[in-house]
CSV table of N, CA and C in Angstrom, one decimal:
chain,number,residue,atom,x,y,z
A,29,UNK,N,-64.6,41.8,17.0
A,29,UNK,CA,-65.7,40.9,17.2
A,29,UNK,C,-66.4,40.7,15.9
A,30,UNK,N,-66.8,39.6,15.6
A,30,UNK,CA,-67.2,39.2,14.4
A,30,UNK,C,-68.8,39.2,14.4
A,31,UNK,N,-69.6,39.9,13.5
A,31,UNK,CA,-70.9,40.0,13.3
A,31,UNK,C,-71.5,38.7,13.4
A,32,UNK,N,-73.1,38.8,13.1
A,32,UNK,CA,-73.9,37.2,12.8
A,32,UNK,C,-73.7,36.9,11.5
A,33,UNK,N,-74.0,38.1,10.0
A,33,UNK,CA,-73.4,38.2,9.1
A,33,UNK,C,-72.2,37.8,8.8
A,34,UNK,N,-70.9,38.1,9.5
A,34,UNK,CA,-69.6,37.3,9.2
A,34,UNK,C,-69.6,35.8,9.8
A,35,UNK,N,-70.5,35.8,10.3
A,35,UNK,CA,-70.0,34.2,11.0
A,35,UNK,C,-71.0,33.2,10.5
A,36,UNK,N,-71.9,33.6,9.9
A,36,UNK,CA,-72.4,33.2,8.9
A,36,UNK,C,-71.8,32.8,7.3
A,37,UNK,N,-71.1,33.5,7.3
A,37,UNK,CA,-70.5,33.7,5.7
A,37,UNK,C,-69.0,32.6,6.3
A,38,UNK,N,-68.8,32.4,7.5
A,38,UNK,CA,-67.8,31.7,8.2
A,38,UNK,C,-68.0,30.4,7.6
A,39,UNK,N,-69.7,30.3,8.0
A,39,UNK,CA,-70.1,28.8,7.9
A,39,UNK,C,-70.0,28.2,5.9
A,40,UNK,N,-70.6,29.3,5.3
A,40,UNK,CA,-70.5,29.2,4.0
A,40,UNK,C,-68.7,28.8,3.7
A,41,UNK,N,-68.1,29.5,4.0
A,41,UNK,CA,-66.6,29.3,3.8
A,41,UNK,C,-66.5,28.2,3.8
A,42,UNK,N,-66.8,27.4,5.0
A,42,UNK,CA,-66.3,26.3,5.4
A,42,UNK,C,-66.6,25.0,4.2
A,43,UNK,N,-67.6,25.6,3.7
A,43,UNK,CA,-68.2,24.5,2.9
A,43,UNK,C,-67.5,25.0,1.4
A,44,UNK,N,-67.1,26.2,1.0
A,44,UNK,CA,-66.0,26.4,-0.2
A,44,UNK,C,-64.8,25.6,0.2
A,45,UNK,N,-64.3,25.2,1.7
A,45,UNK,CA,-63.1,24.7,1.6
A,45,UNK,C,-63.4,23.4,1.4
A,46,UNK,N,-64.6,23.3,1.9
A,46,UNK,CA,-65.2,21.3,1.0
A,46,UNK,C,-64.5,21.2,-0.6
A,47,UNK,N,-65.2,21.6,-0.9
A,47,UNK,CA,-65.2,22.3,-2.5
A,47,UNK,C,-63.5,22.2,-3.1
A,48,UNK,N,-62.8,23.0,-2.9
A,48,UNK,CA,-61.5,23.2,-3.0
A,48,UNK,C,-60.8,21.9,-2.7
A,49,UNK,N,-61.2,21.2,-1.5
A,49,UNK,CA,-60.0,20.0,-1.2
A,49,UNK,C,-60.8,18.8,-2.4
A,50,UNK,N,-62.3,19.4,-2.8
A,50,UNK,CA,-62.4,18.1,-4.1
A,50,UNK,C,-61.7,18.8,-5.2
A,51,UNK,N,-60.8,19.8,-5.9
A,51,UNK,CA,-60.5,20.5,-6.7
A,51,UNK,C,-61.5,20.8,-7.6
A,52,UNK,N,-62.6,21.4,-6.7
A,52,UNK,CA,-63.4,22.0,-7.3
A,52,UNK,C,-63.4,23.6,-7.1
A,53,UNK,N,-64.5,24.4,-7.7
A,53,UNK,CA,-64.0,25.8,-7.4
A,53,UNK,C,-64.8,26.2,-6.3
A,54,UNK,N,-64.1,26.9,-5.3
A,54,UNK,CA,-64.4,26.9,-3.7
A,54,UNK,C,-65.1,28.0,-3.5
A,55,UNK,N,-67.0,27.1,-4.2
A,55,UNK,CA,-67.5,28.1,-3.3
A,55,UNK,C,-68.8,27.4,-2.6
A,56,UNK,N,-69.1,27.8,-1.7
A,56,UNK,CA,-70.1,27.7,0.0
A,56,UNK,C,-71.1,28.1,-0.5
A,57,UNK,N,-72.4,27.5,0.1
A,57,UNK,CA,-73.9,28.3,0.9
A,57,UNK,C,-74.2,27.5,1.8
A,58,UNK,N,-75.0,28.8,2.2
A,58,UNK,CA,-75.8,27.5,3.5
A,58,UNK,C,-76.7,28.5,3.6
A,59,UNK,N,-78.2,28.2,4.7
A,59,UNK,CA,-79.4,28.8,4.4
A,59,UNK,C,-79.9,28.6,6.2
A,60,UNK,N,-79.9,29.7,6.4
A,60,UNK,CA,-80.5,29.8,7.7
A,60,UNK,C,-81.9,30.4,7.8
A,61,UNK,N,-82.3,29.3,8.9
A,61,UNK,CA,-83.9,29.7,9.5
A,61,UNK,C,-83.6,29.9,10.7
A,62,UNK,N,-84.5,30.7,11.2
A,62,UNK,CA,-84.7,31.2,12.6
A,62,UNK,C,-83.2,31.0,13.4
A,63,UNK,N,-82.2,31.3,12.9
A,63,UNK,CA,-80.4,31.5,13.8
A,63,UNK,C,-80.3,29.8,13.9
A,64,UNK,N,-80.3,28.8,12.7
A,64,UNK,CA,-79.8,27.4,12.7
A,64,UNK,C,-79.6,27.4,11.3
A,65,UNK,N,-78.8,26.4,11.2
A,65,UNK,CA,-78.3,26.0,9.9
A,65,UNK,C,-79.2,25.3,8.9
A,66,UNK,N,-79.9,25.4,8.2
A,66,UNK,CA,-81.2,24.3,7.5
A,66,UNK,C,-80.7,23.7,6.5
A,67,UNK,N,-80.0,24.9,5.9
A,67,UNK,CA,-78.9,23.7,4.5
A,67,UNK,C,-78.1,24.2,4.3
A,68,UNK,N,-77.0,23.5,3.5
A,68,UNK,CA,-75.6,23.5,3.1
A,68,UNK,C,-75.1,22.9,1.4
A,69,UNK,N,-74.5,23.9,1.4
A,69,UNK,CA,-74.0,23.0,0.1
A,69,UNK,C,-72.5,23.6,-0.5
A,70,UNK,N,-72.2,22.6,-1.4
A,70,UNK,CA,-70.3,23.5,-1.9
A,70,UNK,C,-70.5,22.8,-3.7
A,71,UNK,N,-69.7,23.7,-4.5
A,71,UNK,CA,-69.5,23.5,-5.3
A,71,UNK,C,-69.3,21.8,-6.0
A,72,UNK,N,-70.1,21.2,-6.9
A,72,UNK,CA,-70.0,20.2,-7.1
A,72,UNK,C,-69.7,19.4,-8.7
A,73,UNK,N,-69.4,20.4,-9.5
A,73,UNK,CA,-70.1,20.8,-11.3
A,73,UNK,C,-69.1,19.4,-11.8
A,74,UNK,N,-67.5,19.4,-11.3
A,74,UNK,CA,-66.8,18.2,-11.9
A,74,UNK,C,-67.0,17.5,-11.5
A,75,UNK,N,-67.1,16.9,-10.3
A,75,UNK,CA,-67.1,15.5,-9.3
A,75,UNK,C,-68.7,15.0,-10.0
A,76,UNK,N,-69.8,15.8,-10.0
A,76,UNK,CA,-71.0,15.3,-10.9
A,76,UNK,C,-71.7,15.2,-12.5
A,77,UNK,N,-70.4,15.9,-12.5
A,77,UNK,CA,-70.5,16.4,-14.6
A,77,UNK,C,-71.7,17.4,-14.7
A,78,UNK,N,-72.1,17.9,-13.8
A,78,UNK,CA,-73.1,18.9,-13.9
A,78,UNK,C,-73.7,20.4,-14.0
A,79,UNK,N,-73.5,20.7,-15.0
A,79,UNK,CA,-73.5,22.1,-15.0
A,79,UNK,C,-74.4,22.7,-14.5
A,80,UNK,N,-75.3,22.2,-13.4
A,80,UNK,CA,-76.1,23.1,-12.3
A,80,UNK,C,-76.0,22.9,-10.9
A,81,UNK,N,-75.0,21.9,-10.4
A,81,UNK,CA,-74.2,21.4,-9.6
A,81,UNK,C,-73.5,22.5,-8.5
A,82,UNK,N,-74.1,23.9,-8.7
A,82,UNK,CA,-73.9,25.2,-7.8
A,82,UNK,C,-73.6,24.7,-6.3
A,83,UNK,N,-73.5,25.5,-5.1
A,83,UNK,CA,-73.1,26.0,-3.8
A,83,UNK,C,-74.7,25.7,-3.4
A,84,UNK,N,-75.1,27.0,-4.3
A,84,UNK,CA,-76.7,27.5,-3.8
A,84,UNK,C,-77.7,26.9,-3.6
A,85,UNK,N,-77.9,25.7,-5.2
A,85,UNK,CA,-78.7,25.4,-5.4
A,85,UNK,C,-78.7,23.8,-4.7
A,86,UNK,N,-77.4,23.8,-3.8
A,86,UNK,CA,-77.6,22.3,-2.9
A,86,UNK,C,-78.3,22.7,-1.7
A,87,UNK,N,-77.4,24.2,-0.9
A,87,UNK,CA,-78.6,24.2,0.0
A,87,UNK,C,-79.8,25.1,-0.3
A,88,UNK,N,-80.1,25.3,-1.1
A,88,UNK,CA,-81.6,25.8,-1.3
A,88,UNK,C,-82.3,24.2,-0.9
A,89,UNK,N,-81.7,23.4,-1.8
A,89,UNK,CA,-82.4,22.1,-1.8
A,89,UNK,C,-82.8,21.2,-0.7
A,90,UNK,N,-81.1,21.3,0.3
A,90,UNK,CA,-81.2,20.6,1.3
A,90,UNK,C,-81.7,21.4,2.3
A,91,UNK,N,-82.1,22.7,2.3
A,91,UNK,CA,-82.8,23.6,3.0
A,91,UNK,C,-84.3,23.2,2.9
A,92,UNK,N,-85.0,22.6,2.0
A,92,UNK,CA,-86.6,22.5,1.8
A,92,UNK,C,-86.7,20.9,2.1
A,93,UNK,N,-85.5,20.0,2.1
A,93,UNK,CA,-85.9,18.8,2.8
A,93,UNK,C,-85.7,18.8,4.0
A,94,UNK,N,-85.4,19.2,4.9
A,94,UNK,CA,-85.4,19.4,5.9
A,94,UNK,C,-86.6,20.5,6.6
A,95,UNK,N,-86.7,21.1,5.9
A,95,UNK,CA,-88.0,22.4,6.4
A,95,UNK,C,-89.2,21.6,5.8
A,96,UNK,N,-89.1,20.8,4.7
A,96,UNK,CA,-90.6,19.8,4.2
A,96,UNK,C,-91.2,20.8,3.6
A,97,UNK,N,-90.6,21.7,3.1
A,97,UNK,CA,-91.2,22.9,2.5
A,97,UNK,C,-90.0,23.6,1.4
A,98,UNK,N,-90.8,23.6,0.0
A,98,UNK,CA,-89.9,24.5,-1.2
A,98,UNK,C,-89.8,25.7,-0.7
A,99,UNK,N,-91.1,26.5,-0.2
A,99,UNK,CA,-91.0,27.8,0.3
A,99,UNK,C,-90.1,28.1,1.7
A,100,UNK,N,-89.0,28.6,1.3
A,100,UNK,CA,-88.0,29.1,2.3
A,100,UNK,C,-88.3,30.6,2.6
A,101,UNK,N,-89.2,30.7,3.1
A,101,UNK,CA,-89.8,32.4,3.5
A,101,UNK,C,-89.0,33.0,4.1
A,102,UNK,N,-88.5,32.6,4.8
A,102,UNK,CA,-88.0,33.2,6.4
A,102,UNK,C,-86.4,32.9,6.5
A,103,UNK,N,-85.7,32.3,5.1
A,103,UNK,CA,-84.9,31.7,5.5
A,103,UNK,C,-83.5,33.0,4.4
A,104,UNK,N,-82.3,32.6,5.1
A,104,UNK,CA,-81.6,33.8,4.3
A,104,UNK,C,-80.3,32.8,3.9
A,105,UNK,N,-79.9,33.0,2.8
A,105,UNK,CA,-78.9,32.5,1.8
A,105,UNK,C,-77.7,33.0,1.8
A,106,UNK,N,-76.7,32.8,2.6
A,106,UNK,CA,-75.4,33.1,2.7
A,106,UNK,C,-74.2,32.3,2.0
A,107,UNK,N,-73.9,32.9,0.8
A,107,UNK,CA,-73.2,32.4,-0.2
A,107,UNK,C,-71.4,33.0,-0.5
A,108,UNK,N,-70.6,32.3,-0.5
A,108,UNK,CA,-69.0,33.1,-0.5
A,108,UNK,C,-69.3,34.0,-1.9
A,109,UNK,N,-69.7,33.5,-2.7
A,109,UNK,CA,-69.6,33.9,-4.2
A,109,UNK,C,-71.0,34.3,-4.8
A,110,UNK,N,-70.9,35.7,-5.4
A,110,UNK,CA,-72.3,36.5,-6.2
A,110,UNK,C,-73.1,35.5,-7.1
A,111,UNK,N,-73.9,35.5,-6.5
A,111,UNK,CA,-75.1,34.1,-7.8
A,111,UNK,C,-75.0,34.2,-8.7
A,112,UNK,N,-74.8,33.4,-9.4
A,112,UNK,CA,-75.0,33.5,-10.9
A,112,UNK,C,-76.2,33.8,-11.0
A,113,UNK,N,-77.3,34.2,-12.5
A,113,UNK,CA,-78.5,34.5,-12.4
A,113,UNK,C,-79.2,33.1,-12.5
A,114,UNK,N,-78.8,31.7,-12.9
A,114,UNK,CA,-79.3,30.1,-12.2
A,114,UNK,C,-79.4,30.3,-10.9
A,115,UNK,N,-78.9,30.8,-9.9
A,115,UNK,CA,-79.0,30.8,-8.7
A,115,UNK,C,-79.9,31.5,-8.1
A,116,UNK,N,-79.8,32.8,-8.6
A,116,UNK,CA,-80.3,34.3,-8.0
A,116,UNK,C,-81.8,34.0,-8.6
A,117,UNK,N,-82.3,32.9,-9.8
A,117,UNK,CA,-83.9,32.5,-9.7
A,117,UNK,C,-83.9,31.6,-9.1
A,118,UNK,N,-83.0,30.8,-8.6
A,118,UNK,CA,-83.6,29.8,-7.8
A,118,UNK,C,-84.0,30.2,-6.9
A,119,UNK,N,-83.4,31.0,-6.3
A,119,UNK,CA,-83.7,32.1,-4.6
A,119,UNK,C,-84.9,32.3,-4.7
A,120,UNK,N,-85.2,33.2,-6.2
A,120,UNK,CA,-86.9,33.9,-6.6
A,120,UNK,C,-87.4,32.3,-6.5
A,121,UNK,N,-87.1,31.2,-6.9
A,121,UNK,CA,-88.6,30.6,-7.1
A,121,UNK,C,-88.3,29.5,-5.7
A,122,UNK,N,-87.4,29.3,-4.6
A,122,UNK,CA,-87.6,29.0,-3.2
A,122,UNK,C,-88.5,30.3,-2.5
A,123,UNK,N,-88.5,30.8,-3.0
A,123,UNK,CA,-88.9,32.4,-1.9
A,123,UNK,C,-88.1,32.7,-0.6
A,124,UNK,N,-86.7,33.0,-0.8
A,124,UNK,CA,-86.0,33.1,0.0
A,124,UNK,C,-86.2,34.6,0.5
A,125,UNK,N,-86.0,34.9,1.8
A,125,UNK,CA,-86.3,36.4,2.2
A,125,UNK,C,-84.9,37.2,1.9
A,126,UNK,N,-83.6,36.7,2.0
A,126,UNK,CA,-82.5,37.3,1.4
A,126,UNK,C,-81.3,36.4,0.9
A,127,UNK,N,-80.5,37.3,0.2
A,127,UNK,CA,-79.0,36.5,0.0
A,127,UNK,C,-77.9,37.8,0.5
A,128,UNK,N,-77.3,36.8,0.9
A,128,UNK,CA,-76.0,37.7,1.4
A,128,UNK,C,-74.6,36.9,0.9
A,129,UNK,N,-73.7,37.6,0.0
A,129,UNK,CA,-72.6,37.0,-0.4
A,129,UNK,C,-71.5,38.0,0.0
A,130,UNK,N,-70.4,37.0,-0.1
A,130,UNK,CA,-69.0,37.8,0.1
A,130,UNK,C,-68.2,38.7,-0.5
A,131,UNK,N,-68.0,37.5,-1.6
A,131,UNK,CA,-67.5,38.1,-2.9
A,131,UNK,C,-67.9,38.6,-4.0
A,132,UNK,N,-67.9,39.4,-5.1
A,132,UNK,CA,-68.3,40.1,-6.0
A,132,UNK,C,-67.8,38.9,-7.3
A,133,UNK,N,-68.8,38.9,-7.9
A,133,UNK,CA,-68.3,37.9,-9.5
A,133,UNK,C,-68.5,38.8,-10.8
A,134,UNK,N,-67.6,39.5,-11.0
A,134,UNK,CA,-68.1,40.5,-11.9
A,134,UNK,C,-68.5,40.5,-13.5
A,135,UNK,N,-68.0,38.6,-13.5
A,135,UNK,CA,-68.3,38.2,-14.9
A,135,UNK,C,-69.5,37.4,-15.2
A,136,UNK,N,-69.9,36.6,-13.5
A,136,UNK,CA,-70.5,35.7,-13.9
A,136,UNK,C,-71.8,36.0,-12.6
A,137,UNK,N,-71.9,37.1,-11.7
A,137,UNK,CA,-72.7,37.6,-11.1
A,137,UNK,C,-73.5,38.2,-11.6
A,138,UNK,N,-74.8,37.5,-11.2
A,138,UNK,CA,-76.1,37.9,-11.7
A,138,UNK,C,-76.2,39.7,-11.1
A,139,UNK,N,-76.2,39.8,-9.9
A,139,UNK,CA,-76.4,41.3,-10.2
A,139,UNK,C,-75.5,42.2,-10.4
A,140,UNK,N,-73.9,41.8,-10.3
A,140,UNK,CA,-73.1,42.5,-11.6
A,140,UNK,C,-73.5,42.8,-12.6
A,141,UNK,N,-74.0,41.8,-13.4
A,141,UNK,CA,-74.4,41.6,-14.7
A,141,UNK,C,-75.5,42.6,-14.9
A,142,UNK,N,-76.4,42.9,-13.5
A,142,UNK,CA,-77.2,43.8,-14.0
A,142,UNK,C,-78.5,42.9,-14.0
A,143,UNK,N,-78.9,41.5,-13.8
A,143,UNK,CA,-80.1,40.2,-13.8
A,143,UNK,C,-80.6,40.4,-12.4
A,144,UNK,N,-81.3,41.5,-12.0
A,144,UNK,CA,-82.0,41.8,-10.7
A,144,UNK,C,-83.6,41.4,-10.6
A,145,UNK,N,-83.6,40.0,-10.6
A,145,UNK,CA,-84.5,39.0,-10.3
A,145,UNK,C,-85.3,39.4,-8.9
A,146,UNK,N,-84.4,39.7,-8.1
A,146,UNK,CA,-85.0,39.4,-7.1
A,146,UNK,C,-85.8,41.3,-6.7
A,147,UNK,N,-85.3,41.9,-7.5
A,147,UNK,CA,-86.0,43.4,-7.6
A,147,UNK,C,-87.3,43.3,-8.5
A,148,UNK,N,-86.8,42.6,-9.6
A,148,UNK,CA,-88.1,42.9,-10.2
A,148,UNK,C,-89.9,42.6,-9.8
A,149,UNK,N,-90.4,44.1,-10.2
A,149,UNK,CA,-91.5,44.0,-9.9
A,149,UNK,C,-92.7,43.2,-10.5
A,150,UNK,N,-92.2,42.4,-11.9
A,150,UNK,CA,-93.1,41.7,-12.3
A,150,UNK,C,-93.2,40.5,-11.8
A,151,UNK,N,-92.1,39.8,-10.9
A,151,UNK,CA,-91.9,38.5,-11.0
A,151,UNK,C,-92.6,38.6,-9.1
A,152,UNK,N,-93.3,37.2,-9.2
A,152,UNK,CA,-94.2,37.1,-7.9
A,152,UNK,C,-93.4,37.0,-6.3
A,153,UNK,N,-92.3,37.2,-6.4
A,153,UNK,CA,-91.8,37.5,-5.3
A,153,UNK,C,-90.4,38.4,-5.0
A,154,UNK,N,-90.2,39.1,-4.3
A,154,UNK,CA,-89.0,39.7,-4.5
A,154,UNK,C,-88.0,39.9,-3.3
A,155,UNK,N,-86.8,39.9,-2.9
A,155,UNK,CA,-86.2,39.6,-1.9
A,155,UNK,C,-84.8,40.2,-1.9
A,156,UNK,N,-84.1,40.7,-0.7
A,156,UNK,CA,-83.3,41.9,-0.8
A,156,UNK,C,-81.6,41.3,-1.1
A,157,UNK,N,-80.9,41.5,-1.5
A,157,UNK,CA,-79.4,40.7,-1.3
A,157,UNK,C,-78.3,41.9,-0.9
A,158,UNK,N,-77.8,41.3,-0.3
A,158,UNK,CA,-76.6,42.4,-0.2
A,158,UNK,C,-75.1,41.8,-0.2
A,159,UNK,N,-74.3,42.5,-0.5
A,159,UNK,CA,-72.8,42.0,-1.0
A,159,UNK,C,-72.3,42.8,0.7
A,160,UNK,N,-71.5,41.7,1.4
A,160,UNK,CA,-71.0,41.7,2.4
A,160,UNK,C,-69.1,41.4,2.5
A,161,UNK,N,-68.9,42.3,2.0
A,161,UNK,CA,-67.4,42.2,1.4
A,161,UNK,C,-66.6,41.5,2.5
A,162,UNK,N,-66.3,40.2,2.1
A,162,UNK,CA,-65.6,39.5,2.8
A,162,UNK,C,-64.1,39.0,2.2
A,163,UNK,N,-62.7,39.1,2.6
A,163,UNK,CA,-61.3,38.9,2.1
A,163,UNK,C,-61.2,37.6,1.8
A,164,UNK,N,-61.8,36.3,2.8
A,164,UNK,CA,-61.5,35.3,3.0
A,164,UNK,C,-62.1,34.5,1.4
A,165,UNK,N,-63.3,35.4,1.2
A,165,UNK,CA,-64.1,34.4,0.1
A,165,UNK,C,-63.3,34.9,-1.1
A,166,UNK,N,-62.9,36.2,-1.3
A,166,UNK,CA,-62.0,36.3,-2.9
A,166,UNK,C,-60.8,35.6,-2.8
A,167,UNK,N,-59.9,35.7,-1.6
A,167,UNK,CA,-58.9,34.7,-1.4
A,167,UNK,C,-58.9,33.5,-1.5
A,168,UNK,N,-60.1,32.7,-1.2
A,168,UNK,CA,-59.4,31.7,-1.2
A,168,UNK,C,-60.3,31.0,-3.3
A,169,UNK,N,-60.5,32.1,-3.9
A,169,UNK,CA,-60.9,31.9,-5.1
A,169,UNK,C,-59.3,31.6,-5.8
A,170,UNK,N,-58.9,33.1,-5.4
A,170,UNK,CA,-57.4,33.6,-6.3
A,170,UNK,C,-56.4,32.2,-5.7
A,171,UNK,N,-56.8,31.9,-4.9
A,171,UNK,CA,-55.9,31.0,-4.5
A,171,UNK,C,-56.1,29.4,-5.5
A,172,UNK,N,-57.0,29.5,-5.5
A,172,UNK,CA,-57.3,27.6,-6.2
A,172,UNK,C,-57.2,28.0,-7.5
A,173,UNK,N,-57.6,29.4,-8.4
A,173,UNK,CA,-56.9,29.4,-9.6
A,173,UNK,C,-55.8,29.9,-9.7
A,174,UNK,N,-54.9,30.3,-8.8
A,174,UNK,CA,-53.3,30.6,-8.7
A,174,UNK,C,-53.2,29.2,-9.0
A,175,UNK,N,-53.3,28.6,-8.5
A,175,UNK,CA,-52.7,27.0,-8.1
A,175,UNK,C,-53.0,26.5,-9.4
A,176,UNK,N,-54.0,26.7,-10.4
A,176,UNK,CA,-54.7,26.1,-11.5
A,176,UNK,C,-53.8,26.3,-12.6
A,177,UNK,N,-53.7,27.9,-12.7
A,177,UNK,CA,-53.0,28.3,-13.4
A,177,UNK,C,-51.5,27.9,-13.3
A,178,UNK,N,-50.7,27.5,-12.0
A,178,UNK,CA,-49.6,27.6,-12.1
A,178,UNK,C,-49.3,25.8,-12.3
A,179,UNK,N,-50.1,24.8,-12.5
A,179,UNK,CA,-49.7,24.0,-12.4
A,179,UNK,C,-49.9,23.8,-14.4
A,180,UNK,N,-50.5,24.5,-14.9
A,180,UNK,CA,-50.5,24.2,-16.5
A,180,UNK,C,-49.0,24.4,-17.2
């Protein structure tokens, strides 16, 4: 039986496979309040030429127009892929109460990296994340650069 946690990170998936069928790199968020969906977002960086064009930072966004509020207090960040540290302050400056991701990014994850924003005690808010090891979200990574790499 599958947790609220996994079936959450379900929903994020779904929105990496958005992502992937734009041949973009397939990764999901979405942002829950009170056990509903508030926002959503999937990778967008080629289709917009944007190099801030993140998973996270769509639904962080589409999370506060809908809530009519920047401050997401209460709301928790379920992401396939470890935030980069663009992302992992965006969380600090929504005021998100957590992130929960799948997969580990050990090159480009902010708290791989050691960028524990959301720990630090100087910065005016702080909020817990936890790495929820999911197969689906590193698979279906290795899979769209399998495909990348094998078509060069």
């Amino acid at each position: 039986m599958m947790t609220e946690d996994e079936g959450w990170i379900a929903f994020a998936l779904a929105q990496a496979q958005l992502a992937a069928n734009q041949d973009e790199v397939p990764v999901g968020a979405i942002v829950i309040h009170e056990g509903q969906i508030v926002g959503m977002g999937y990778n967008q960086r080629e289709q917009l030429n944007s190099p801030v064009a993140h998973a996270e930072i769509f639904a962080i966004q589409d999370a506060a127009r809908h809530l009519g509020s920047w401050r997401l207090l209460d709301c928790v960040l379920y992401c396939t892929l470890e935030p980069c540290p663009m992302c992992l302050a965006a969380c600090q400056q929504a005021r998100v109460k957590e992130v929960v991701y799948g997969a580990l990014d050990a090159k480009g994850g902010a708290l791989s990296l050691g960028y524990r924003l959301n720990e630090d005690l100087r910065t005016n808010h702080r909020f817990t994340a936890r790495y929820l090891e999911t197969p689906a979200c590193s698979q279906i990574l290795k899979e769209f650069f399998g495909k990348k790499r094998s078509s060069k």
